[in-house]
């Protein structure tokens, strides 16, 4: 039985962030009813990639609305609204992403919803929050990328801002929304009352940059410094990046420059740049030297040399090479869906495994309103009686959802710690088990060479609000104490390489014998089988194998990596979704569970839009636009454009309308919508030339007035001074017991209108050891 079996979700949302969240709840077992506007439905039905439709709807709509039902309603019609209210009265979760105030004007304010159903979890996605100076702006992925500074992390120093070539903000916002929903569902099993979870795309985009922003906030406000050579992360030193070989490209992750020099037989690397202190400071010179050497031989040659020497590396594959690879095939991430009329669609499955099973579904995305009659019949037959608000308990209603839960965290680096960080944000007690004397390796993984009280900003950002216990798991007595702690825990999380945790006697089956109700989370690089299972599970390497770098930059450019650890963070988010779903199940049934995710399955899910298009369009490799590419599958005008004094982002919109508004005569010839993709390079080139003639403010004053989706491309300095940023209160100050303070970001979502903050800083290694031993000794 899936964890959310018997729960009902009403999905009022459209486009991507809300529907993707509802789909994940469906993956986890919930019944999802999509409430769509009569006649038009979700506007995502018309949002095509490469002009591609399947059975009348866009692949965008198909890939994020599988496993749902569709109920068509006109919410301005009293009869339809009454039917919807009856559904709300029976539902467990309601998801919406209307512009702020819309639901209230329809007569469905929070107070009305609570009266209809006091147990309802209301979940809302906005662009920039429901208040503040940007609350009425269109909440669209590329525009939020533009204002949040994301574009200045990709590409090279002194180059133009480069957008992330996927809807990364939408997808992470959906992940955050699911986390908040599941946390409130877990709490509801104890209190029997609902709640409200809210997330904005801007808060999500800032949380997505929490590594870099923590460095920026504690390093004198220095803007990200993209390297001049092979930039893959503005804050990481050499050799981190992609390098051209004789016949392709190879990705090199973190590692010793001196060791690399010995492996590739470049004595200058060893003799001149052997000091680790130089690997960030002199990274451009080091990367240029590596590139000079690497270009002399093939990718296969260097993989053989480097992998034999234990150096972390991977080939940079395109999408076809990835999908055809054994490593992709063994994961079984593709599922085929069919409609009764015989139409077929290939798309991806949920990246989470529960109790060893893949979460798959055979239900195609619904036709508009195809389930309306069936649902109306159910309403007529149902003899539901509402629970009076006054009779519901209110005890513990204001406490954090996971207060009282104990998490044992064996993870390090970023993917696992980011998941347990969110559990701590939600009120759980997180005890971080670290190796004696060494600790989490990320303590020394410096970004931009910033050291705060002996630890990296990466460690501080991902491990605030936790307690550290340092142990030697090969010592019998220390292992015994850890096992005693596990007996009292609710959740155990680990991200060792496959087989390591079992050899330590702490695999799932062993832990389950200690604590039958345990919820056990595991993150691997590539899953438990296949040709890659023992490869290092590192973000840049997974990006490269999965084809991500071929989605950024312009056609003709080399592959451009995503300049953040997006795969690590998304796999952590997926793990958290599975863990919280199992907490909901355990609170109802007493049953524990096993949750497994891999970086590779998560990066496939990250590309579910474009992979669905690829799988249903003859396997054509994505072709980036040669001018201002922002998504290889979207038409003009989508992209960032240079103006007289900066850059402006243009999202989806009518080329014809824009041509008239900005008085660009050559652009007026492109009237057919199909040409906006087929002729996108021509259109973008014309736009680029025209927009350079005036400053950004001039174009915004024209386009925003006519509701054209656009935004100025900002950096962190400009954004941080804006009232829209300040109104979010996204920055908090944490403090260690010795007084060390660190400015960092907070949890990106709100629960019942409250932001989730904590002043507890990331712990020094072993800070909790004495209390740990004393507390366990007193219990035994």
XYZ file of C-alpha atoms in Angstrom:
780
model
C 0.000 0.000 0.000
C 1.359 3.403 -0.962
C 1.871 5.811 1.957
C -0.891 8.275 1.009
C -3.536 5.665 0.202
C -7.113 6.944 0.832
C -6.153 10.631 0.843
C -7.906 13.036 -1.551
C -6.148 16.028 -3.138
C -7.893 18.802 -5.068
C -5.554 20.398 -7.593
C -6.694 23.880 -8.650
C -3.249 24.746 -10.036
C -1.924 24.955 -13.573
C 1.312 25.163 -15.566
C 4.106 23.435 -13.578
C 4.830 24.030 -9.874
C 1.390 23.207 -8.437
C 0.557 20.356 -10.853
C 3.977 18.769 -10.263
C 3.349 18.839 -6.498
C -0.076 17.252 -6.932
C 1.432 14.608 -9.216
C 3.987 13.673 -6.561
C 1.185 13.206 -4.034
C -0.533 10.963 -6.598
C 2.712 9.012 -7.016
C 2.703 8.470 -3.250
C -0.822 7.047 -3.356
C -3.253 9.971 -3.050
C -6.320 10.377 -5.251
C -5.855 13.665 -7.122
C -8.799 15.474 -8.714
C -7.772 18.303 -11.007
C -10.285 21.178 -10.921
C -10.137 22.822 -14.358
C -11.913 25.771 -15.919
C -14.761 24.690 -18.180
C -13.875 25.115 -21.837
C -10.153 25.895 -21.538
C -8.800 23.835 -18.659
C -5.229 24.097 -17.396
C -3.389 26.532 -19.681
C -0.484 24.091 -19.528
C -2.453 21.971 -22.034
C -1.447 24.548 -24.658
C 2.157 25.138 -23.523
C 4.035 23.107 -26.119
C 7.683 22.099 -26.289
C 8.964 22.029 -29.892
C 5.334 22.485 -31.036
C 4.762 18.895 -29.878
C 1.295 17.599 -28.918
C 0.084 14.112 -28.116
C -3.638 13.364 -28.404
C -4.508 17.067 -28.362
C -2.507 18.155 -25.326
C 1.070 19.333 -24.932
C 3.690 16.952 -23.599
C 4.222 19.519 -20.810
C 0.686 18.842 -19.605
C 0.989 15.087 -20.007
C 4.207 14.676 -18.076
C 2.970 16.404 -14.910
C -0.697 15.427 -14.818
C -0.538 11.659 -15.117
C -2.457 9.659 -12.534
C -5.070 12.389 -11.972
C -8.779 12.866 -12.638
C -10.251 15.992 -14.260
C -13.340 17.801 -13.001
C -14.448 20.765 -15.143
C -16.133 23.665 -13.342
C -16.895 27.353 -13.721
C -16.183 28.745 -10.270
C -18.262 31.835 -11.089
C -21.300 29.581 -11.585
C -23.122 29.029 -8.277
C -24.054 25.404 -9.041
C -20.506 24.492 -10.071
C -19.104 26.323 -7.059
C -21.449 24.402 -4.767
C -20.210 21.099 -6.237
C -16.606 22.193 -5.727
C -17.383 23.163 -2.132
C -18.756 19.672 -1.552
C -15.469 18.242 -2.849
C -13.513 20.594 -0.601
C -15.535 19.394 2.374
C -14.350 15.824 1.693
C -10.761 16.545 0.674
C -7.534 16.250 2.636
C -5.405 18.691 0.602
C -6.149 21.662 -1.661
C -3.413 23.021 -3.958
C -3.697 26.341 -5.775
C -1.421 28.809 -7.537
C -3.815 31.603 -8.438
C -2.560 35.161 -8.235
C -2.930 36.458 -4.642
C -6.545 37.360 -3.825
C -8.162 35.339 -6.626
C -9.469 32.488 -4.473
C -10.831 34.985 -1.956
C -12.765 36.797 -4.705
C -14.321 33.460 -5.700
C -15.676 33.052 -2.184
C -13.081 30.522 -1.050
C -11.091 32.485 1.504
C -9.109 30.627 4.205
C -11.916 31.213 6.711
C -14.504 29.764 4.326
C -12.290 26.755 3.596
C -11.778 26.119 7.314
C -15.533 26.202 7.929
C -16.105 23.808 5.037
C -13.381 21.434 6.230
C -11.360 22.080 9.404
C -9.067 19.124 8.569
C -8.074 20.562 5.169
C -4.414 21.239 4.326
C -4.355 24.329 2.068
C -1.240 24.653 -0.085
C -0.422 27.757 -2.098
C 2.307 28.658 -4.597
C 2.845 32.313 -5.483
C 5.460 34.072 -7.543
C 6.832 36.451 -4.912
C 4.686 35.987 -1.819
C 1.142 37.164 -1.208
C 2.314 40.582 0.043
C 5.089 42.963 -0.959
C 5.775 45.167 -3.986
C 6.092 42.245 -6.442
C 3.039 40.270 -5.308
C 1.120 41.060 -8.510
C 3.975 40.246 -10.886
C 3.669 37.083 -13.001
C 5.235 34.156 -11.174
C 7.085 32.497 -14.025
C 10.280 30.442 -13.825
C 12.568 32.422 -16.148
C 11.466 35.739 -14.649
C 12.205 34.510 -11.128
C 15.578 33.211 -12.307
C 16.213 36.716 -13.651
C 15.419 38.686 -10.503
C 16.987 36.170 -8.066
C 20.498 36.299 -9.560
C 20.536 32.683 -10.816
C 21.659 33.693 -14.299
C 24.955 35.033 -12.979
C 26.067 31.587 -11.779
C 26.306 29.913 -15.205
C 28.731 30.689 -17.997
C 32.052 32.529 -17.839
C 33.426 35.604 -16.130
C 32.582 38.852 -17.938
C 30.070 36.955 -20.083
C 26.341 37.484 -20.271
C 23.995 35.938 -17.690
C 23.058 32.384 -18.702
C 19.676 30.998 -17.585
C 19.268 27.465 -16.300
C 17.866 25.597 -19.303
C 15.071 23.918 -17.332
C 12.232 25.153 -15.125
C 14.368 24.572 -12.040
C 12.561 27.087 -9.827
C 9.143 25.629 -10.590
C 10.365 22.114 -9.887
C 12.021 22.976 -6.594
C 8.973 25.013 -5.542
C 6.799 21.954 -6.127
C 9.203 19.878 -4.016
C 9.035 22.433 -1.187
C 5.247 22.511 -1.379
C 5.045 18.715 -1.073
C 7.370 18.823 1.952
C 5.127 21.326 3.730
C 1.951 19.415 2.840
C 3.323 16.112 4.106
C 4.615 17.683 7.319
C 1.153 19.111 8.034
C -0.492 15.788 7.167
C 1.827 14.091 9.667
C 0.889 16.644 12.298
C -2.818 16.285 11.470
C -2.729 12.615 12.446
C -2.093 13.844 15.999
C -4.146 17.078 16.163
C -6.951 16.312 13.654
C -6.829 19.882 12.370
C -5.534 21.200 9.079
C -3.228 24.049 8.225
C -1.764 26.248 5.531
C 1.552 25.881 3.714
C 2.804 28.627 1.398
C 5.834 28.829 -0.841
C 6.843 31.422 -3.407
C 9.021 30.921 -6.443
C 11.344 33.700 -5.265
C 11.844 32.118 -1.821
C 12.534 28.845 -3.598
C 15.090 30.446 -5.933
C 16.901 31.947 -2.942
C 16.890 28.630 -1.080
C 18.251 26.976 -4.216
C 21.268 29.297 -3.918
C 21.745 28.814 -0.165
C 25.355 27.615 -0.534
C 26.438 30.637 -2.539
C 24.287 33.132 -0.664
C 25.758 32.015 2.674
C 29.230 32.648 1.257
C 28.167 36.017 -0.182
C 26.609 37.124 3.119
C 29.721 36.185 5.132
C 32.416 37.235 2.664
C 31.895 40.967 2.471
C 29.136 40.825 -0.127
C 31.413 39.761 -2.979
C 29.370 38.771 -6.016
C 29.866 35.292 -7.516
C 33.085 35.182 -9.515
C 32.579 32.943 -12.518
C 35.869 31.593 -13.789
C 37.287 32.560 -17.166
C 38.012 28.899 -17.989
C 35.588 25.971 -17.781
C 33.383 27.464 -15.068
C 31.080 24.920 -13.432
C 30.583 26.554 -10.024
C 31.447 30.165 -9.230
C 32.615 29.220 -5.735
C 34.641 26.050 -6.322
C 38.347 25.813 -7.146
C 40.232 23.847 -9.782
C 39.936 21.331 -11.283
C 36.110 21.499 -11.002
C 34.719 21.849 -14.533
C 34.191 20.379 -18.006
C 37.164 19.953 -20.347
C 37.309 19.422 -24.090
C 39.059 16.262 -25.218
C 40.096 15.240 -28.721
C 36.622 13.805 -29.415
C 34.271 15.195 -26.762
C 34.227 16.445 -23.186
C 35.089 15.093 -19.743
C 33.916 16.294 -16.319
C 36.404 16.612 -13.455
C 35.007 17.000 -9.932
C 36.755 17.978 -6.698
C 40.200 16.476 -6.274
C 43.877 17.131 -5.734
C 45.453 19.195 -8.507
C 48.808 17.593 -7.704
C 47.379 14.063 -8.010
C 45.681 15.036 -11.252
C 48.967 16.410 -12.573
C 50.682 13.115 -11.881
C 47.901 11.125 -13.570
C 47.848 13.207 -16.760
C 51.643 13.634 -16.698
C 51.627 17.415 -16.412
C 54.611 18.268 -14.202
C 53.780 21.989 -14.093
C 50.539 21.227 -12.243
C 52.516 19.315 -9.623
C 55.451 21.688 -9.260
C 53.710 25.054 -9.572
C 50.217 24.413 -8.237
C 50.654 21.592 -5.735
C 49.639 23.812 -2.784
C 45.854 23.449 -2.093
C 45.743 27.128 -1.128
C 46.216 27.964 -4.826
C 43.420 25.803 -6.216
C 40.801 28.524 -5.890
C 43.023 31.598 -6.125
C 44.765 30.398 -9.327
C 41.935 28.272 -10.696
C 41.825 29.935 -14.119
C 45.525 29.358 -14.753
C 45.262 25.780 -13.459
C 42.207 25.024 -15.596
C 43.883 26.471 -18.691
C 46.845 24.173 -18.129
C 44.614 21.129 -17.588
C 42.661 21.969 -20.722
C 45.847 22.256 -22.772
C 46.854 18.750 -21.719
C 43.430 17.074 -21.826
C 42.709 18.191 -25.386
C 45.535 15.981 -26.711
C 43.701 12.671 -26.237
C 40.267 11.078 -26.308
C 37.616 11.012 -23.611
C 37.910 7.225 -23.344
C 41.665 7.479 -22.843
C 41.377 9.991 -20.008
C 38.544 8.084 -18.335
C 40.762 5.009 -18.269
C 43.699 6.915 -16.807
C 41.741 8.902 -14.232
C 39.290 6.249 -13.060
C 42.137 3.780 -12.590
C 43.843 6.406 -10.446
C 40.679 6.962 -8.381
C 40.076 10.484 -9.675
C 36.419 11.574 -9.820
C 35.458 12.052 -13.471
C 32.752 11.226 -16.029
C 32.060 11.644 -19.759
C 29.761 14.485 -20.822
C 26.941 12.734 -22.698
C 24.113 14.145 -24.776
C 20.523 13.086 -24.119
C 20.510 10.263 -26.673
C 23.762 8.798 -25.375
C 22.332 8.959 -21.868
C 18.989 7.332 -22.681
C 20.702 4.590 -24.698
C 23.186 3.804 -21.915
C 22.940 0.710 -19.731
C 23.179 2.916 -16.647
C 19.935 4.655 -17.657
C 18.133 1.510 -18.778
C 18.746 -0.447 -15.572
C 16.915 2.187 -13.504
C 13.595 1.593 -15.277
C 12.743 5.286 -15.127
C 10.597 5.283 -18.299
C 6.969 4.172 -18.196
C 4.478 3.968 -21.066
C 0.937 5.245 -20.620
C -2.054 4.775 -22.920
C -5.490 6.294 -23.381
C -8.612 4.277 -24.284
C -8.425 5.614 -27.862
C -5.051 3.903 -28.323
C -2.871 7.006 -27.997
C 0.419 6.247 -26.229
C 2.950 8.325 -24.359
C 6.332 7.582 -22.823
C 7.287 9.585 -19.761
C 9.295 9.253 -16.558
C 8.216 7.693 -13.270
C 8.528 8.949 -9.695
C 12.213 8.920 -8.599
C 11.391 7.686 -5.073
C 11.297 4.020 -4.070
C 9.241 2.944 -1.062
C 9.921 -0.407 0.649
C 12.023 -1.505 -2.306
C 9.328 -0.820 -4.922
C 9.309 1.722 -7.737
C 6.346 4.106 -7.660
C 4.742 3.744 -11.079
C 1.331 4.610 -12.512
C -0.467 3.544 -15.661
C -3.033 6.374 -15.763
C -2.600 8.893 -18.557
C -3.192 12.620 -17.932
C -6.969 13.120 -18.230
C -8.949 14.778 -20.977
C -10.608 17.984 -19.802
C -13.576 17.094 -17.598
C -13.486 13.385 -18.419
C -14.194 12.427 -14.787
C -16.819 15.091 -14.035
C -19.892 12.840 -14.285
C -18.361 10.070 -12.202
C -17.365 12.540 -9.483
C -20.821 14.164 -9.464
C -22.411 10.729 -8.995
C -20.092 10.075 -6.060
C -21.163 13.372 -4.480
C -24.851 12.476 -4.848
C -24.371 9.043 -3.270
C -22.139 10.205 -0.413
C -23.834 10.895 2.909
C -21.089 13.047 4.348
C -21.600 14.964 7.603
C -19.210 17.842 8.349
C -17.294 17.926 11.622
C -18.188 21.093 13.558
C -15.213 23.407 13.996
C -15.874 23.797 17.706
C -15.577 20.055 18.333
C -12.070 19.754 16.941
C -9.100 19.617 19.335
C -6.641 22.513 19.226
C -3.868 21.126 21.453
C -0.396 21.504 19.932
C -1.926 23.366 17.010
C 0.822 25.998 16.993
C 3.866 23.751 17.423
C 6.180 22.821 14.554
C 4.887 19.794 12.619
C 7.750 17.437 13.511
C 8.339 18.508 17.080
C 9.271 15.470 19.170
C 10.642 13.434 16.258
C 14.250 12.159 16.526
C 16.393 11.921 13.369
C 19.732 10.095 13.217
C 21.769 11.564 10.347
C 24.755 9.572 9.031
C 25.026 11.684 5.855
C 27.643 14.131 4.622
C 28.313 16.552 1.765
C 24.991 18.039 0.566
C 22.207 15.689 -0.561
C 21.554 13.985 2.780
C 22.346 16.991 4.991
C 19.946 19.172 2.977
C 17.141 16.686 3.691
C 17.854 16.499 7.428
C 18.235 20.285 7.538
C 14.618 20.602 6.426
C 13.526 18.027 9.033
C 15.207 20.233 11.650
C 13.449 23.304 10.220
C 10.146 21.469 10.701
C 10.873 20.877 14.373
C 12.633 17.518 14.534
C 15.729 16.906 16.646
C 18.580 15.961 14.298
C 21.649 14.208 15.676
C 24.464 14.214 13.145
C 26.706 11.153 13.525
C 30.211 12.041 12.296
C 33.472 10.181 12.019
C 35.812 10.870 14.949
C 38.556 13.463 14.285
C 37.407 13.933 10.652
C 33.676 14.602 10.653
C 31.569 15.425 7.608
C 34.026 15.928 4.744
C 32.123 19.043 3.690
C 33.499 20.816 6.785
C 36.644 21.306 4.684
C 34.978 21.684 1.294
C 35.604 25.408 1.058
C 33.788 27.538 -1.439
C 35.557 30.784 -2.287
C 38.124 29.884 0.425
C 35.811 31.212 3.159
C 36.469 29.629 6.578
C 34.102 30.401 9.448
C 35.224 29.163 12.867
C 37.103 26.262 11.260
C 34.360 25.076 8.931
C 33.280 25.874 5.368
C 30.261 28.017 4.560
C 28.816 24.948 2.797
C 28.853 23.040 6.090
C 27.354 25.955 8.002
C 24.565 26.417 5.434
C 23.514 22.748 5.330
C 23.915 21.798 9.006
C 22.455 24.562 11.125
C 20.090 23.490 13.886
C 21.686 20.024 14.307
C 23.675 18.316 17.082
C 27.002 16.607 16.320
C 28.168 13.313 17.826
C 31.572 12.054 16.681
C 32.087 8.280 16.898
C 34.191 5.440 15.562
C 31.628 2.995 14.181
C 34.310 0.279 14.124
C 34.607 0.556 17.909
C 32.190 -1.942 19.503
C 31.276 0.205 22.485
C 30.665 3.342 20.443
C 28.658 1.353 17.897
C 26.569 -0.078 20.762
C 25.715 3.437 21.963
C 24.706 4.454 18.434
C 22.442 1.398 18.221
C 20.814 2.347 21.507
C 20.119 5.768 20.059
C 18.607 4.199 16.919
C 16.180 2.224 19.119
C 14.700 5.555 20.213
C 14.741 7.229 16.795
C 11.962 7.901 14.306
C 14.138 8.271 11.197
C 17.627 7.130 10.155
C 19.265 8.627 7.044
C 22.513 7.547 5.348
C 24.330 8.171 2.053
C 27.319 5.804 2.193
C 28.403 4.071 -1.010
C 26.426 0.839 -1.630
C 27.453 -1.907 0.801
C 29.334 0.257 3.318
C 26.525 0.738 5.838
C 25.730 -2.987 5.737
C 29.340 -3.836 6.581
C 29.042 -1.575 9.608
C 25.986 -3.515 10.755
C 23.613 -0.576 10.245
C 21.830 -1.502 7.017
C 18.045 -1.326 6.826
C 17.375 -4.927 7.837
C 19.709 -4.693 10.849
C 18.240 -1.363 11.954
C 14.695 -2.666 11.478
C 15.455 -5.465 13.978
C 16.576 -2.825 16.479
C 13.548 -0.620 15.819
C 10.680 -2.224 13.811
C 8.916 1.123 13.332
C 11.971 2.919 11.971
C 11.758 4.963 8.781
C 15.058 4.462 6.984
C 16.269 6.779 4.219
C 19.074 5.981 1.796
C 20.691 8.098 -0.927
C 23.065 6.617 -3.493
C 24.680 8.011 -6.599
C 23.217 5.623 -9.161
C 21.007 3.100 -7.353
C 21.932 -0.314 -6.053
C 22.693 -2.002 -9.387
C 23.994 -1.311 -12.867
C 27.372 -0.350 -14.342
C 27.626 2.945 -12.467
C 26.625 1.784 -8.974
C 30.155 2.047 -7.541
C 31.022 5.316 -9.291
C 31.345 8.418 -7.093
C 27.933 10.006 -6.655
C 28.907 13.623 -7.226
C 26.714 16.413 -8.617
C 28.785 17.564 -11.620
C 29.488 13.977 -12.694
C 25.798 13.062 -12.561
C 24.903 16.236 -14.479
C 27.426 15.292 -17.152
C 26.303 11.695 -17.568
C 22.663 12.810 -17.778
C 23.178 15.453 -20.492
C 22.274 18.529 -18.406
C 25.188 20.702 -19.639
C 23.848 20.466 -23.205
C 20.691 22.359 -22.145
C 22.471 25.579 -21.053
C 24.188 28.140 -23.252
C 23.694 28.764 -26.960
C 23.926 26.391 -29.879
C 27.601 26.121 -30.830
C 28.791 26.740 -27.269
C 30.559 23.968 -25.370
C 28.413 22.203 -22.742
C 27.595 24.570 -19.860
C 26.999 22.953 -16.439
C 24.324 24.142 -14.063
C 26.323 26.381 -11.735
C 24.795 24.950 -8.552
C 24.594 21.499 -6.981
C 21.038 21.105 -8.281
C 21.140 17.306 -8.356
C 22.308 17.025 -4.756
C 19.595 19.383 -3.575
C 16.826 17.739 -5.575
C 17.755 14.231 -4.431
C 17.675 15.525 -0.855
C 14.214 16.969 -1.528
C 13.027 13.662 -3.002
C 14.342 11.743 -0.007
C 12.518 14.108 2.315
C 9.245 13.626 0.410
C 9.504 9.865 0.853
C 10.462 10.122 4.524
C 7.571 12.446 5.340
C 5.090 10.288 3.419
C 6.205 7.327 5.512
C 5.842 9.398 8.705
C 2.217 10.046 7.682
C 1.700 6.320 7.095
C 3.376 5.311 10.355
C 1.303 7.761 12.367
C -1.803 6.026 10.988
C -0.711 2.384 10.858
C 2.386 2.038 13.048
C 4.337 0.749 10.043
C 7.889 1.915 9.359
C 9.457 1.889 5.917
C 12.421 2.125 3.595
C 12.875 5.180 1.352
C 15.491 5.086 -1.413
C 16.528 7.725 -3.908
C 19.563 8.169 -6.127
C 21.173 11.225 -7.651
C 20.721 9.685 -11.082
C 16.987 9.062 -10.672
C 16.615 12.602 -9.335
C 18.400 14.165 -12.312
C 16.116 12.194 -14.634
C 13.115 13.585 -12.765
C 14.618 17.076 -13.040
C 14.419 16.662 -16.821
C 10.952 15.082 -16.918
C 9.574 17.794 -19.214
C 12.342 17.588 -21.795
C 12.767 13.818 -21.538
C 9.045 13.357 -22.221
C 9.410 15.540 -25.314
C 12.532 13.620 -26.385
C 10.878 10.205 -25.905
C 7.791 11.182 -27.904
C 9.450 13.145 -30.703
C 11.533 10.462 -32.375
C 14.473 10.794 -29.998
C 15.668 14.083 -31.457
C 18.556 15.517 -29.448
C 17.704 18.915 -27.898
C 18.978 21.797 -30.036
C 19.761 24.956 -28.146
C 18.790 28.231 -29.732
C 21.814 29.966 -31.246
C 20.649 33.307 -29.803
C 19.835 33.845 -26.118
C 18.927 30.235 -25.395
C 16.990 29.704 -22.170
C 15.207 26.443 -22.958
C 16.084 24.199 -25.886
C 12.419 23.311 -26.403
C 10.681 26.692 -26.059
C 9.985 29.251 -28.814
C 10.886 32.915 -29.087
C 10.915 35.259 -27.296
C 11.974 33.058 -24.333
C 15.389 34.250 -23.105
C 17.594 36.970 -21.595
C 18.293 40.009 -23.834
C 20.918 42.726 -23.631
C 19.546 46.259 -23.338
C 21.324 49.586 -23.426
C 22.258 49.347 -19.742
C 21.688 45.756 -18.641
C 19.544 42.718 -19.400
C 15.845 41.956 -19.601
C 14.122 38.547 -19.433
C 11.217 37.746 -21.738
C 9.139 34.655 -20.974
C 6.364 33.056 -23.035
C 4.387 35.623 -24.998
C 3.049 36.698 -28.370
C 5.824 37.772 -30.725
C 3.273 39.742 -32.747
C 2.070 41.664 -29.706
C 5.602 42.445 -28.566
C 6.528 43.619 -32.079
C 3.769 46.214 -32.004
C 4.403 47.315 -28.434
C 8.109 47.985 -28.966
C 7.541 49.237 -32.543
C 9.901 46.721 -34.156
C 8.879 46.565 -37.820
C 10.938 43.492 -38.915
C 9.450 41.476 -36.068
C 5.906 42.079 -37.313
C 6.431 39.622 -40.176
C 6.397 36.619 -37.787
C 2.647 36.199 -37.298
C 2.274 32.391 -37.159
C 2.759 30.853 -33.742
C 4.484 27.779 -35.189
C 7.160 30.096 -36.606
C 7.996 31.342 -33.130
C 9.776 28.033 -32.555
C 10.802 27.164 -36.115
C 12.255 30.649 -36.720
C 13.246 31.435 -33.147
C 16.878 32.283 -33.945
C 15.826 34.864 -36.536
C 13.240 36.343 -34.182
C 15.633 36.493 -31.220
C 18.345 38.113 -33.327
C 15.936 40.873 -34.372
C 14.758 41.344 -30.788
C 18.336 41.449 -29.506
C 19.268 44.248 -31.857
C 16.154 46.284 -31.129
C 16.230 45.962 -27.334
C 19.833 47.231 -27.204
C 18.627 50.671 -28.307
C 16.960 51.615 -24.998
C 17.596 51.016 -21.273
C 15.873 48.230 -19.392
C 13.533 50.561 -17.510
C 12.174 51.913 -20.795
C 11.201 48.467 -22.076
C 9.757 47.388 -18.726
C 7.522 50.473 -18.607
C 6.006 49.471 -21.948
C 5.820 45.692 -21.620
C 4.677 45.386 -17.998
C 1.897 47.898 -18.600
C 0.468 45.524 -21.235
C 0.940 42.402 -19.071
C 3.827 41.000 -21.116
C 5.787 38.572 -18.931
C 9.154 40.225 -18.416
C 11.649 41.164 -15.698
C 14.983 42.874 -15.173
C 17.962 40.546 -14.747
C 19.411 41.395 -11.318
C 22.481 40.376 -9.357
C 22.491 39.737 -5.603
C 23.694 43.260 -4.781
C 20.725 44.887 -6.484
C 18.219 42.277 -5.324
C 19.291 42.477 -1.675
C 18.538 46.220 -1.604
C 15.038 45.812 -3.024
C 11.933 46.046 -0.833
C 10.572 42.874 -2.469
C 13.552 40.934 -1.111
C 13.422 42.535 2.317
C 9.706 41.807 2.671
C 10.441 38.060 2.530
C 12.790 38.055 5.575
C 14.745 35.252 3.906
C 18.009 35.925 5.789
C 18.592 34.789 9.353
C 21.599 34.883 11.680
C 22.665 31.666 13.406
C 24.977 31.441 16.405
C 27.315 28.828 17.841
C 27.787 28.461 21.592
C 31.188 30.194 21.326
C 29.494 33.268 19.861
C 30.388 32.705 16.170
C 27.586 34.066 13.994
C 26.743 33.126 10.425
C 24.221 34.806 8.151
C 22.372 32.318 5.998
C 18.980 31.615 4.430
C 15.911 30.226 6.199
C 13.431 27.483 5.292
C 11.724 28.593 2.046
C 8.120 27.834 2.988
C 5.715 29.119 5.616
C 3.460 27.097 7.892
C 0.194 28.729 9.007
C 1.560 32.101 7.970
C 4.753 31.816 10.013
C 8.297 31.670 8.649
C 10.463 28.867 10.046
C 13.732 30.088 11.536
C 16.256 28.889 14.104
C 19.211 30.702 15.639
C 21.112 27.455 16.334
C 24.263 27.366 14.230
C 25.924 24.335 12.637
C 27.651 22.342 15.402
C 31.402 21.961 15.960
C 32.516 18.357 15.558
C 31.470 16.256 18.566
C 29.805 19.150 20.380
C 27.062 16.854 21.706
C 29.292 13.908 22.713
C 29.232 14.382 26.494
C 25.472 15.011 26.626
C 24.927 12.066 24.276
C 26.768 9.581 26.514
C 25.183 10.940 29.692
C 21.648 10.867 28.311
C 21.972 7.311 26.995
C 23.650 6.074 30.178
C 20.773 7.442 32.249
C 18.266 5.622 30.019
C 19.990 2.209 30.096
